[in-house]
mmCIF file of C-alpha atoms in Angstrom:
data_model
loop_
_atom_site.group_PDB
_atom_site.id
_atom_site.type_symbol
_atom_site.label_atom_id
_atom_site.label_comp_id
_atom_site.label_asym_id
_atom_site.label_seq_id
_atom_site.Cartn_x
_atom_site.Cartn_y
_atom_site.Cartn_z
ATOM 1 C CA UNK A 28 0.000 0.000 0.000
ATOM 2 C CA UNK A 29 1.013 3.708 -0.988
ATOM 3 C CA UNK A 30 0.031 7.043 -0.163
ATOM 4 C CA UNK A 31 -1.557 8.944 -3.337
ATOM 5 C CA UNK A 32 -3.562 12.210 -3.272
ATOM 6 C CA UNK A 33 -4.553 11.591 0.749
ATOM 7 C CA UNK A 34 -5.777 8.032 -0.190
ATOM 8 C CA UNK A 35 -3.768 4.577 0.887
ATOM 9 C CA UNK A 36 -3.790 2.732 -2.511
ATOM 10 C CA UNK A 37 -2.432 -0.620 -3.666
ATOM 11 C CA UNK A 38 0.528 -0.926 -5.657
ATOM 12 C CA UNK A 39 0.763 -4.154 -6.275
ATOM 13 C CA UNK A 40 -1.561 -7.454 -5.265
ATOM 14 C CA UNK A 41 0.193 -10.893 -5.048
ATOM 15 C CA UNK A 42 0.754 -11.589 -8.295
ATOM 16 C CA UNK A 43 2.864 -8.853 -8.721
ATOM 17 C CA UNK A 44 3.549 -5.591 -11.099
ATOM 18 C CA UNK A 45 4.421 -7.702 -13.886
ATOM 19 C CA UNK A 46 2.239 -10.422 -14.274
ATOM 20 C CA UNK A 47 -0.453 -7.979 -13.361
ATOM 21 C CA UNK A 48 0.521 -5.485 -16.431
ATOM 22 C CA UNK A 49 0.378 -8.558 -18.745
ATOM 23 C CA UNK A 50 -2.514 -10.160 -17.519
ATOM 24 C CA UNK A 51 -4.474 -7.170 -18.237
ATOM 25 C CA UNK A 52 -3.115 -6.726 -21.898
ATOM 26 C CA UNK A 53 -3.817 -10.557 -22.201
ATOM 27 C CA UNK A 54 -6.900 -11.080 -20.012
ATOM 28 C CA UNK A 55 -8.584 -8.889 -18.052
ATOM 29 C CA UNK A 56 -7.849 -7.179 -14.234
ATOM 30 C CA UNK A 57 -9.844 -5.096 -11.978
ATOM 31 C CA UNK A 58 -9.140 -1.730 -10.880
ATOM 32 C CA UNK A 59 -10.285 0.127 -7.883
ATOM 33 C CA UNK A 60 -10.621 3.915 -9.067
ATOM 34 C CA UNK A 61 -12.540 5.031 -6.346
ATOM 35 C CA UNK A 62 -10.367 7.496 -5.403
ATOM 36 C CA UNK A 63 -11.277 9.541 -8.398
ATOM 37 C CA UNK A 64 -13.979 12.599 -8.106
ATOM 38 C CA UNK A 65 -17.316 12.092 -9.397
ATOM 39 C CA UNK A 66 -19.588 15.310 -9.735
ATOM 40 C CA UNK A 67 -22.956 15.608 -10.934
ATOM 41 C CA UNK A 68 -26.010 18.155 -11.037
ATOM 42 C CA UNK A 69 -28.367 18.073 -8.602
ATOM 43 C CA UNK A 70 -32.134 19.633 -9.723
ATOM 44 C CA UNK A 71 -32.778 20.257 -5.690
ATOM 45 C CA UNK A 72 -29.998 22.267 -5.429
ATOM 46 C CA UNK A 73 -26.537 22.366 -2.884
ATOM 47 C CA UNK A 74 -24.399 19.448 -1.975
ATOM 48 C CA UNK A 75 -25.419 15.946 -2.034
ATOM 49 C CA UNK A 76 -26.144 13.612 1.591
ATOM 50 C CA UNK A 77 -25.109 17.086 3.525
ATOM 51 C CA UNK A 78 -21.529 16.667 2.349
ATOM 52 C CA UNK A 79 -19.806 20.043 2.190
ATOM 53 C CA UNK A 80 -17.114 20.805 -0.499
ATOM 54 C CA UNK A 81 -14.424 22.203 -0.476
ATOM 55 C CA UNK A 82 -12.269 19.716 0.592
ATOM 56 C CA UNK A 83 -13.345 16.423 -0.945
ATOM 57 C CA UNK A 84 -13.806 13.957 1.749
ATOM 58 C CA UNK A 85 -16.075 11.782 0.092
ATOM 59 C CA UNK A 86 -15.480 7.434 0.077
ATOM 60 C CA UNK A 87 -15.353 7.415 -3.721
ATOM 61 C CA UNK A 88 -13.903 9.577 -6.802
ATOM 62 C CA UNK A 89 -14.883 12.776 -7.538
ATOM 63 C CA UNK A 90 -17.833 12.218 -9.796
ATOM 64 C CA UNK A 91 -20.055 15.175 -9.960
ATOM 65 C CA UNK A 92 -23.550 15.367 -11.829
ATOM 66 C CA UNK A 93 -24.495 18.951 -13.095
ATOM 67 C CA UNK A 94 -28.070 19.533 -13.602
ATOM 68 C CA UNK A 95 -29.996 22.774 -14.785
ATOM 69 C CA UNK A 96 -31.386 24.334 -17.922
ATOM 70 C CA UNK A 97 -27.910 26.054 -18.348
ATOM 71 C CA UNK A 98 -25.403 22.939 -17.321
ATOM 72 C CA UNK A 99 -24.117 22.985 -20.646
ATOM 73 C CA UNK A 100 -22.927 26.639 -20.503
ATOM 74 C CA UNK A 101 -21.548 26.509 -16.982
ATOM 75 C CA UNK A 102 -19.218 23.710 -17.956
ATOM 76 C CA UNK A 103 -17.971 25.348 -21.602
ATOM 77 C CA UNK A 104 -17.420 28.411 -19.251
ATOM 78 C CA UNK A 105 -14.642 26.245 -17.452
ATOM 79 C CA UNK A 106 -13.545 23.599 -20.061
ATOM 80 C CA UNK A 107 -12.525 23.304 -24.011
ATOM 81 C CA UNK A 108 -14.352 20.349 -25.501
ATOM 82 C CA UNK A 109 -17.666 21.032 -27.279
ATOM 83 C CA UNK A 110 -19.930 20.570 -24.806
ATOM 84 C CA UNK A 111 -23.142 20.919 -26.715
ATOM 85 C CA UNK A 112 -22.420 18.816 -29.908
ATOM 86 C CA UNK A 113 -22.449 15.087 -26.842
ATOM 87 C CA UNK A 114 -25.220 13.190 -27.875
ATOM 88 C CA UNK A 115 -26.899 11.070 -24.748
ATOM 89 C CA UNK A 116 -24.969 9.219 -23.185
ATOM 90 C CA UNK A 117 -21.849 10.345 -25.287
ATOM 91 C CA UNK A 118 -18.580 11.157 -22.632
ATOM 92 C CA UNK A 119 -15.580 13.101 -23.969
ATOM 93 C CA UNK A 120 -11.964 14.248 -22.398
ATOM 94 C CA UNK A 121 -11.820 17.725 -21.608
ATOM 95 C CA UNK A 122 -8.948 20.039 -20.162
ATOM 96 C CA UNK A 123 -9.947 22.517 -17.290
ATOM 97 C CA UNK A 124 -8.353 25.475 -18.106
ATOM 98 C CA UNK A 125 -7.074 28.792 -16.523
ATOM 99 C CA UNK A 126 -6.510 32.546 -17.800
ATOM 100 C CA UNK A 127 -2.986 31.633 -18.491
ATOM 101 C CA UNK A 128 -3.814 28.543 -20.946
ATOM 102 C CA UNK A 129 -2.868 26.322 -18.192
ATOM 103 C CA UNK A 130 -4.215 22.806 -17.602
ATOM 104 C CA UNK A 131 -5.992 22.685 -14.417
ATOM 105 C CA UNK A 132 -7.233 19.147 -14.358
ATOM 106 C CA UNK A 133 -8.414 16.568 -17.242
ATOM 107 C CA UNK A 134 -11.796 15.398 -16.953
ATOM 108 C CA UNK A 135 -14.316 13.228 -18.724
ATOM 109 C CA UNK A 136 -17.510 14.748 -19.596
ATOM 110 C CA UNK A 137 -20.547 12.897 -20.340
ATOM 111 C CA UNK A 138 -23.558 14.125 -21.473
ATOM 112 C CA UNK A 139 -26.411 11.640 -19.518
ATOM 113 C CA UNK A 140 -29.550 10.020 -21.162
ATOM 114 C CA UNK A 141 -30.751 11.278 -17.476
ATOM 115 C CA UNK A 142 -30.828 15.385 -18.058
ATOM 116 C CA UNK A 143 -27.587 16.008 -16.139
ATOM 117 C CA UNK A 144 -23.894 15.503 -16.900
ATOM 118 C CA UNK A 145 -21.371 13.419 -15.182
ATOM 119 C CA UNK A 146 -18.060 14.421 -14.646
ATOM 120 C CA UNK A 147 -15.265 12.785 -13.434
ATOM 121 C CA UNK A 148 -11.998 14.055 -12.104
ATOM 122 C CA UNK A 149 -8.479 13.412 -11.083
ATOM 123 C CA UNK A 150 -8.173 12.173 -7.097
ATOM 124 C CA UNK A 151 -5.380 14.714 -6.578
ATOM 125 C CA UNK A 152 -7.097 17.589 -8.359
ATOM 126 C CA UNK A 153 -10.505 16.741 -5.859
ATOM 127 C CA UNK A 154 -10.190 20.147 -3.871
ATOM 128 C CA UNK A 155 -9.471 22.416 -6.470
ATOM 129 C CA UNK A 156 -11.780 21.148 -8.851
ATOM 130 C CA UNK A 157 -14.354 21.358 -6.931
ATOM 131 C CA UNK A 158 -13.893 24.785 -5.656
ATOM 132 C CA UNK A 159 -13.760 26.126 -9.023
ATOM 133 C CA UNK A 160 -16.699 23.973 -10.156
ATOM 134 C CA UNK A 161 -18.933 25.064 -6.629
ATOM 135 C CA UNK A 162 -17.431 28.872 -7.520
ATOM 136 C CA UNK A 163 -18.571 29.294 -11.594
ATOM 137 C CA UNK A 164 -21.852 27.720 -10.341
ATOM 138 C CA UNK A 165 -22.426 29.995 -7.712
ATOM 139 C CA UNK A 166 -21.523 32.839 -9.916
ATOM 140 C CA UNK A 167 -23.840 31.943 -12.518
ATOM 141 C CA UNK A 168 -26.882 31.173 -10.302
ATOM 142 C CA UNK A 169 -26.337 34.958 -8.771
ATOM 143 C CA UNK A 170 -27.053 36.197 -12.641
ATOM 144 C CA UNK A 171 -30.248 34.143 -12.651
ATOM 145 C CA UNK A 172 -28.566 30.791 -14.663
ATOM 146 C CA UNK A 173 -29.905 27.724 -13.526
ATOM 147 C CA UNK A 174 -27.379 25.029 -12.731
ATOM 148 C CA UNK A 175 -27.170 22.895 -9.911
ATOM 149 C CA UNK A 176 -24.201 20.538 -8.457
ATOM 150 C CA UNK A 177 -24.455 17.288 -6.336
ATOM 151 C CA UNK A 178 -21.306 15.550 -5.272
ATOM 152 C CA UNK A 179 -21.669 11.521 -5.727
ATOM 153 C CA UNK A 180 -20.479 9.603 -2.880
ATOM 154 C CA UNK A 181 -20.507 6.542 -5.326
ATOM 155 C CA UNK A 182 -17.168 4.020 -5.796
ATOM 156 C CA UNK A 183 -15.867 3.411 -9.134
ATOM 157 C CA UNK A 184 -14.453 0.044 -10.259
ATOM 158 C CA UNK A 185 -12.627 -0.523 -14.051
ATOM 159 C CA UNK A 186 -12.650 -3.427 -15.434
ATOM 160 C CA UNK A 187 -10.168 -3.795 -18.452
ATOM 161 C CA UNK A 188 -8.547 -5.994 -20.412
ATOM 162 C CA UNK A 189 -8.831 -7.284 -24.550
ATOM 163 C CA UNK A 190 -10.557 -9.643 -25.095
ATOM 164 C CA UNK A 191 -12.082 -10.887 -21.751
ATOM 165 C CA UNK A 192 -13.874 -8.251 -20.607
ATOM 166 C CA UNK A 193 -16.874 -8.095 -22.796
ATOM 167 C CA UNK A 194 -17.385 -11.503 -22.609
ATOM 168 C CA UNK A 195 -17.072 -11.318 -18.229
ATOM 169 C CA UNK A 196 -19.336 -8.421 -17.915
ATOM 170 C CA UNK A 197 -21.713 -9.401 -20.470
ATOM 171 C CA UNK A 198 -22.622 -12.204 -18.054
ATOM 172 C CA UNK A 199 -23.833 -9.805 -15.645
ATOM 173 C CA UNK A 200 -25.870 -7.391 -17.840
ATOM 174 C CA UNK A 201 -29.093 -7.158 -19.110
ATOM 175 C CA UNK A 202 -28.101 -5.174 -22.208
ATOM 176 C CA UNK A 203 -26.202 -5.654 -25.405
ATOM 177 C CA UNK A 204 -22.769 -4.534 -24.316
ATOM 178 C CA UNK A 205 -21.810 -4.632 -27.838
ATOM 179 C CA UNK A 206 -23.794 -1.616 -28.716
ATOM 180 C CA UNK A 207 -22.019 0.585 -26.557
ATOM 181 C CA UNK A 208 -18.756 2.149 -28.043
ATOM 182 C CA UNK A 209 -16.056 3.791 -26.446
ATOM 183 C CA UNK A 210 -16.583 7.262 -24.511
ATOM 184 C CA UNK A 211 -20.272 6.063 -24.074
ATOM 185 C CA UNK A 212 -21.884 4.765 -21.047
ATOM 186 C CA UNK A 213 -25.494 3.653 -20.007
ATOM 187 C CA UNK A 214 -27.368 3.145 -16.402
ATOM 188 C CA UNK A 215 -28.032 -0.675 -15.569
ATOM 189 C CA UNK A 216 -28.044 -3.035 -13.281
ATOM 190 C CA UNK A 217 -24.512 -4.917 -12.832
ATOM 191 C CA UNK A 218 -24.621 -8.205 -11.479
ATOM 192 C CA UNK A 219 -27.930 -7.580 -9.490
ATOM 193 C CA UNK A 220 -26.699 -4.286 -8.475
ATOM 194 C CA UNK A 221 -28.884 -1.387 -9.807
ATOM 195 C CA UNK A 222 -28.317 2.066 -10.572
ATOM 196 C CA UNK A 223 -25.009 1.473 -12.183
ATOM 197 C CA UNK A 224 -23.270 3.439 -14.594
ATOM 198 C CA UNK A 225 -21.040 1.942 -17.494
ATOM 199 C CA UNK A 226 -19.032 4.168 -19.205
ATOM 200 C CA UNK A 227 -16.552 2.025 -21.781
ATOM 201 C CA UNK A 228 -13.764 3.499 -21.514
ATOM 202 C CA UNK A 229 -10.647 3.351 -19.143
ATOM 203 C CA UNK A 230 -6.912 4.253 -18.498
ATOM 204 C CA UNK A 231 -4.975 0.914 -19.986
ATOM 205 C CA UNK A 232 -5.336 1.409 -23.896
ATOM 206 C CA UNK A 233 -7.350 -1.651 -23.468
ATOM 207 C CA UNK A 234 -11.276 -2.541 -24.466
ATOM 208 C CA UNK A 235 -12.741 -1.806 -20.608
ATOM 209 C CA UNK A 236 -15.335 -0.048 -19.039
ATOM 210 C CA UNK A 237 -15.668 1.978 -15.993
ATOM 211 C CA UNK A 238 -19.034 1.014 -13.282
ATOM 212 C CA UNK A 239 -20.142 4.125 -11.016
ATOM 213 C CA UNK A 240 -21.111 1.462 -8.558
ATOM 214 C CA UNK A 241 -23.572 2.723 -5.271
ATOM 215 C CA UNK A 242 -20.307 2.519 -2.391
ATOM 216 C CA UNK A 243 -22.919 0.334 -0.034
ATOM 217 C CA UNK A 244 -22.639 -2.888 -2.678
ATOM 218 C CA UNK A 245 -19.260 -1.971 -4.656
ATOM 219 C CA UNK A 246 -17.408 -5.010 -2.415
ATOM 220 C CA UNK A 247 -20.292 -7.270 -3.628
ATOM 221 C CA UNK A 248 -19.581 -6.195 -7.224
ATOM 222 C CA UNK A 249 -16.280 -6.462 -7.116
ATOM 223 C CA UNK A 250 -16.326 -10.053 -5.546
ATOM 224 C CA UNK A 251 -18.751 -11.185 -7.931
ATOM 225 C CA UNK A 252 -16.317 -10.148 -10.872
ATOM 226 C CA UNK A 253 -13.205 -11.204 -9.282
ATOM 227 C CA UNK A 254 -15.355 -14.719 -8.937
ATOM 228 C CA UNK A 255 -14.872 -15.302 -13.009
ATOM 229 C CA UNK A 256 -10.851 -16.916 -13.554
ATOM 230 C CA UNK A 257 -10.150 -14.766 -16.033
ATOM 231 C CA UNK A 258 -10.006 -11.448 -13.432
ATOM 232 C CA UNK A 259 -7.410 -10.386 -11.666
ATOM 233 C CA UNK A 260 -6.905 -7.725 -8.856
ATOM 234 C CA UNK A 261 -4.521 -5.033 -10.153
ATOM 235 C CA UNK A 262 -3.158 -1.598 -8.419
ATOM 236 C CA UNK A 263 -1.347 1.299 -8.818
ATOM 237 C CA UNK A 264 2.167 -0.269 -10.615
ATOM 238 C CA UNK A 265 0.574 -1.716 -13.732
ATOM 239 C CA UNK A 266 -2.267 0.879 -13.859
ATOM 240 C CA UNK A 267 0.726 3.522 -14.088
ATOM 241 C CA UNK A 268 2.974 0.804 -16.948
ATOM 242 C CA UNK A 269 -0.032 0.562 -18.796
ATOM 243 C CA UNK A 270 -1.326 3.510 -19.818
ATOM 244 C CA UNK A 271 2.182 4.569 -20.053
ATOM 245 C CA UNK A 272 2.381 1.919 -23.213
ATOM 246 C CA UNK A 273 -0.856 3.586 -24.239
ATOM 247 C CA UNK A 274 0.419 6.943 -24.220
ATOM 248 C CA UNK A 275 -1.807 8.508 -22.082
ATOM 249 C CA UNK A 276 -0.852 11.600 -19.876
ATOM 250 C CA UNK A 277 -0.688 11.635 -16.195
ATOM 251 C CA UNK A 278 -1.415 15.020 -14.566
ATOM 252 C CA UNK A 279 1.289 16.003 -12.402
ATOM 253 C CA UNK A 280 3.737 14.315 -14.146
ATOM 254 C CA UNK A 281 3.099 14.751 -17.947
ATOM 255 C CA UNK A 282 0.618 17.613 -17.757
ATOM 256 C CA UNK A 283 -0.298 20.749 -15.181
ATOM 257 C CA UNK A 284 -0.963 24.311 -15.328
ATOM 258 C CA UNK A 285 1.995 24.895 -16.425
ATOM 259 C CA UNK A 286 1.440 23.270 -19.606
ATOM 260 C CA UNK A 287 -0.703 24.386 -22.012
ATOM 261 C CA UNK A 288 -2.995 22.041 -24.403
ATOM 262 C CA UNK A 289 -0.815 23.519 -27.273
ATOM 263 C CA UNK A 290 2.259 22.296 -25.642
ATOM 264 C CA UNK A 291 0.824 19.076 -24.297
ATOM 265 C CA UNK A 292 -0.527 18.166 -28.131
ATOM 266 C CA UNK A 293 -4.177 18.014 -27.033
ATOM 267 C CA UNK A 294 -5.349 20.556 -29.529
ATOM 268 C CA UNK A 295 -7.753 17.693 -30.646
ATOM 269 C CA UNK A 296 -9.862 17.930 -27.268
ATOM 270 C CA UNK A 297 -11.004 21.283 -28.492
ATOM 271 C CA UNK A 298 -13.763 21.614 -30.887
ATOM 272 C CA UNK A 299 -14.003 23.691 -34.193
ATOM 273 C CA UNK A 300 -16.983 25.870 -32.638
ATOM 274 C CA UNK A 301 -14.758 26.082 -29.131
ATOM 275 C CA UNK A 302 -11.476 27.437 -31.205
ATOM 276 C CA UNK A 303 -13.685 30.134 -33.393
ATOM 277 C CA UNK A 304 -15.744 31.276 -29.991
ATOM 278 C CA UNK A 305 -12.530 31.773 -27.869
ATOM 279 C CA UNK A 306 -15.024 31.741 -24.796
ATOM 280 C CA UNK A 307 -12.988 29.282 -22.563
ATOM 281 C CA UNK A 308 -10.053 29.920 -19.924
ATOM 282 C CA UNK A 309 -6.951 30.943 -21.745
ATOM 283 C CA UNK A 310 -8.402 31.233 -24.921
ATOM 284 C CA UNK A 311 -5.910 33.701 -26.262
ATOM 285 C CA UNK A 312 -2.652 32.304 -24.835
ATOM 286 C CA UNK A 313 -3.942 28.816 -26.111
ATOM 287 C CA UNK A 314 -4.547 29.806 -29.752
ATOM 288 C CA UNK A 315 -2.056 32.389 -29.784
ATOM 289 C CA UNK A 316 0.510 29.285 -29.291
ATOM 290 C CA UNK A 317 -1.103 27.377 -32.092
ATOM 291 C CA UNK A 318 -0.707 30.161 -34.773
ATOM 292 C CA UNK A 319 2.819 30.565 -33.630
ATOM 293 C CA UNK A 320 3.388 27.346 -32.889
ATOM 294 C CA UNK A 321 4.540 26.305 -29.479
ATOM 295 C CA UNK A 322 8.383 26.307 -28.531
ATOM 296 C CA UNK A 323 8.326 22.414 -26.599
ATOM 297 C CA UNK A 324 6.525 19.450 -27.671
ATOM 298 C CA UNK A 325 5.700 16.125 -26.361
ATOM 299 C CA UNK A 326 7.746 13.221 -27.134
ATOM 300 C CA UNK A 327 7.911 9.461 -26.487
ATOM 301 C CA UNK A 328 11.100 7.996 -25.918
ATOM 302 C CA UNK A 329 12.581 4.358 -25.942
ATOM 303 C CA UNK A 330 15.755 2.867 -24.591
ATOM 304 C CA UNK A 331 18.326 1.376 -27.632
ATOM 305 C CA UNK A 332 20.632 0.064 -24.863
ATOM 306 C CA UNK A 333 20.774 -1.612 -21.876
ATOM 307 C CA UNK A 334 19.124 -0.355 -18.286
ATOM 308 C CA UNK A 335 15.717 -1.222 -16.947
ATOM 309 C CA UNK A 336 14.663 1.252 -15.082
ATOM 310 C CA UNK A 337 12.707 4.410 -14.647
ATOM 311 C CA UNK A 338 14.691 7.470 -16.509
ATOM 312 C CA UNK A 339 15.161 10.562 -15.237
ATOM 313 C CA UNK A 340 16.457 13.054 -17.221
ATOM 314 C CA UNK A 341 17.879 14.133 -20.246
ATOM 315 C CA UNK A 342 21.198 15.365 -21.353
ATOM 316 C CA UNK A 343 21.807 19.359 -22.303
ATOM 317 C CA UNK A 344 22.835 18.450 -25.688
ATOM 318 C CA UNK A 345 18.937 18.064 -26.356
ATOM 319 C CA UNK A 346 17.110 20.296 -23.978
ATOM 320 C CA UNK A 347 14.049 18.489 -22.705
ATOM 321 C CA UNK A 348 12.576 17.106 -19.701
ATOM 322 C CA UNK A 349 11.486 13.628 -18.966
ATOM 323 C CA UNK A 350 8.149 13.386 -17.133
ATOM 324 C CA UNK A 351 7.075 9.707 -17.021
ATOM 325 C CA UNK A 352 9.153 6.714 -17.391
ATOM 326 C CA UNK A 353 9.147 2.886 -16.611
ATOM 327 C CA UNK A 354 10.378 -0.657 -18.051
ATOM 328 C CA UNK A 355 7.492 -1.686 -20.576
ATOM 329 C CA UNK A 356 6.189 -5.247 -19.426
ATOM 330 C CA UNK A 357 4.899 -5.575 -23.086
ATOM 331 C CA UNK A 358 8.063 -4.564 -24.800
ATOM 332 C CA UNK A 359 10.963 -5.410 -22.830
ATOM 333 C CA UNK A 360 12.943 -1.855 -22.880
ATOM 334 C CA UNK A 361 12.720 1.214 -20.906
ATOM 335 C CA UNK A 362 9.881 3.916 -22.906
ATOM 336 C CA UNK A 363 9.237 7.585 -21.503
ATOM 337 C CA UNK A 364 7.295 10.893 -22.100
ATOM 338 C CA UNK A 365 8.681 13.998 -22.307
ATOM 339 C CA UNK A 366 9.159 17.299 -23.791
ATOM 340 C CA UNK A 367 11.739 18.647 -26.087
ATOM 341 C CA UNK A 368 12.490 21.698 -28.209
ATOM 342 C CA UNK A 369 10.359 21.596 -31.040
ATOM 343 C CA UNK A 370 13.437 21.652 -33.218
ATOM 344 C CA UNK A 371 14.749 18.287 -31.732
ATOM 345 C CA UNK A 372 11.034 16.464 -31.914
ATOM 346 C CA UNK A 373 11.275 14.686 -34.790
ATOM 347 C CA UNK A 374 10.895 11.050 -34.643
ATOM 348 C CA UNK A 375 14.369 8.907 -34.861
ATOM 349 C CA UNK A 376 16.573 11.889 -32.880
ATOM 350 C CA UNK A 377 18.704 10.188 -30.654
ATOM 351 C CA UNK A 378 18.620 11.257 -27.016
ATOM 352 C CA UNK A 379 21.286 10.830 -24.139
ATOM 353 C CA UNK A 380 19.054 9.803 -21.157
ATOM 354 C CA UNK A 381 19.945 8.986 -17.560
ATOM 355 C CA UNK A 382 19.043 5.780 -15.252
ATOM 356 C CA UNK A 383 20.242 5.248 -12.597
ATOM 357 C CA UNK A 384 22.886 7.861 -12.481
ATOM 358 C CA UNK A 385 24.189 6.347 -15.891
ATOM 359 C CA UNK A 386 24.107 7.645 -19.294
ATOM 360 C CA UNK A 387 21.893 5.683 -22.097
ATOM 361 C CA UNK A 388 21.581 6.384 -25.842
ATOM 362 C CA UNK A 389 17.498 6.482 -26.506
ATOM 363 C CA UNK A 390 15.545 7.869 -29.548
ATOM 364 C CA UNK A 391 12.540 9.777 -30.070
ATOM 365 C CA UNK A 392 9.664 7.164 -31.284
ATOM 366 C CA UNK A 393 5.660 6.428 -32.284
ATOM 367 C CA UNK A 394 3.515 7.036 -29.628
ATOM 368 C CA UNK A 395 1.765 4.532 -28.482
ATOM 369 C CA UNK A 396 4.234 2.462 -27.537
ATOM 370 C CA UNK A 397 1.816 -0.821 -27.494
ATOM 371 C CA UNK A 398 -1.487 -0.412 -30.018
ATOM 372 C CA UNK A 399 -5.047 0.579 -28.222
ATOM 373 C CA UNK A 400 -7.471 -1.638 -28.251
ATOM 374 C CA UNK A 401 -10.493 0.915 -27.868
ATOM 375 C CA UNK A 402 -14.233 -0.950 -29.137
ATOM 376 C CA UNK A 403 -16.012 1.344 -31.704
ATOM 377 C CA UNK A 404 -19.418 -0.639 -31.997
ATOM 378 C CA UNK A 405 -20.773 -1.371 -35.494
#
């Protein structure tokens, strides 16, 4: 067990970090995410069950429902993605933003068959986020807007893996599973467990879904799908190797305020409408760094010789900065993410990197490092 964002997380279960990483890519594992924020609208107004935010001291992730005639305008206020154009039950990654183009948190938006959205954010960004998200609202309902907030005290489990997922949690639901694509969820009942949300999508690069579970029965879920062979109990090691192989950021380590979605090469999370309006945090830094394109860029990097471990910088010949690195299970060499002058990014530059206090050759690559295996339904 580890200390992360105030919570005491697993790093490993008995299998171990490595068997766990490729079990996942090969079967399927189960994830406890509850630590993330969950936030959702609330159409009676306030904080949900009496619980007062800021600071987030709830048993589950920060998942937040956002109700009100006006939900979709409070959140484009604070975020980039195109709000309006999510269809029911359609989910999207979005950047919080501030003035300076920053990169407050990254969230996933969904736009609920249930007249709210559901957003969920990062376990270390819990306090902030929701003191911006309690402060826009507040400012808006003083002009006469109506939008609401309730906190969900619900626990959130991912199951992922290619291909035994599907085929586990199919068992255990009463709809077509294969109708629902990536970056869409439903409500259901999961394994006799109502009032369940499914959102397919996850943080491994794998096929895998993520269940907003009520926190009274999540143990009861969880043992029923750990009950199947095929599941395994992963933590934080191979949750942090895998969607490293995946190429997917890590705020705090690969993105922050400091960066800027320009820098970070997430211009794709904003929409056409969002870049013409200019109506979100940062608007004119962000944009202004896209006409004149921005000075650092982000990088993968892989090991050509020997070392297996974690790198930690790079050598002044290249300016750059290494922000996440680890030994791939899947590949058998040490990959990283990082930035670099924008003169140097080119794929196939050789890097100096160090491990361990030792100097190793690397190059600039592809990212992803191991192919995603996202489901797009027919």
């Amino acid at each position: 067990m580890v200390p992360f964002a105030g919570w005491s997380l697993p790093l490993h279960y008995g299998q171990g970090h490595l068997q766990s990483h490729l079990h996942t890519r090969r079967h399927c594992s189960l994830f406890d995410v509850s630590h993330m924020l969950q936030v959702a609208g609330s159409g009676r107004g306030g904080w949900s069950r009496g619980v007062p935010a800021p600071p987030h001291n709830l048993p589950g992730p920060l998942q937040t429902l956002v109700y009100g005639r006006d939900r979709i305008r409070f959140m484009e206020s604070l975020v980039v993605g195109d709000i309006a154009e999510l269809k029911p039950g359609q989910g999207t990654l979005t950047l919080l933003t501030n003035e300076k183009g920053g990169i407050t948190d990254d969230l996933i938006v969904t736009n609920t068959s249930e007249d709210h959205l559901y957003v969920v954010s990062n376990a270390a960004c819990a306090d902030k986020d929701l003191a911006i998200l309690r402060d826009r609202a507040a400012q808006l309902q003083a002009t006469g807007s109506d939008v609401h907030l309730e906190v969900s005290d619900n626990a959130l489990l991912a199951l992922q893996g290619s291909p035994s997922m599907a085929r586990v949690l199919q068992a255990g639901l009463p709809d077509d599973l294969a109708k629902l694509s990536f970056m869409n969820s439903i409500t259901t009942t999961v394994f006799g467990v109502p009032g369940c949300r499914v959102t397919r999508c996850g943080y491994t690069g794998e096929d895998g879904v993520e269940i907003s579970v009520p926190a009274a029965r999540a143990v009861e879920l969880a043992e029923q799908l750990l009950g199947v062979p095929d599941v395994w109990l992963a933590g934080l090691a191979a949750r942090d190797s895998l969607r490293l192989e995946a190429g997917l950021c890590l705020y705090g380590n690969d993105i922050d305020e400091t960066v800027t979605p320009a820098e970070a090469g997430l211009m794709w999370t904003l929409g056409k409408r969002r870049r013409v309006a200019m109506d979100f945090p940062g608007a004119a830094v962000i944009m202004a760094q896209v006409k004149e394109k921005p000075r650092r860029r982000p990088v993968a990097m892989a090991l050509t010789g020997a070392g297996q471990a974690p790198f930690t910088s790079l050598y002044p010949h290249i300016p750059g900065t290494v922000t996440s690195g680890c030994p791939s299970p899947c590949l058998g060499k040490n990959i990283a993410m990082g930035y670099v002058e924008a003169a140097h990014s080119r794929g196939g530059t050789e890097l100096t990197v160090e491990v361990r206090k030792k100097q190793h050759p690397a190059v600039i690559t592809k990212m992803p490092f191991v192919p995603t295996q996202y489901y797009m339904a027919k």
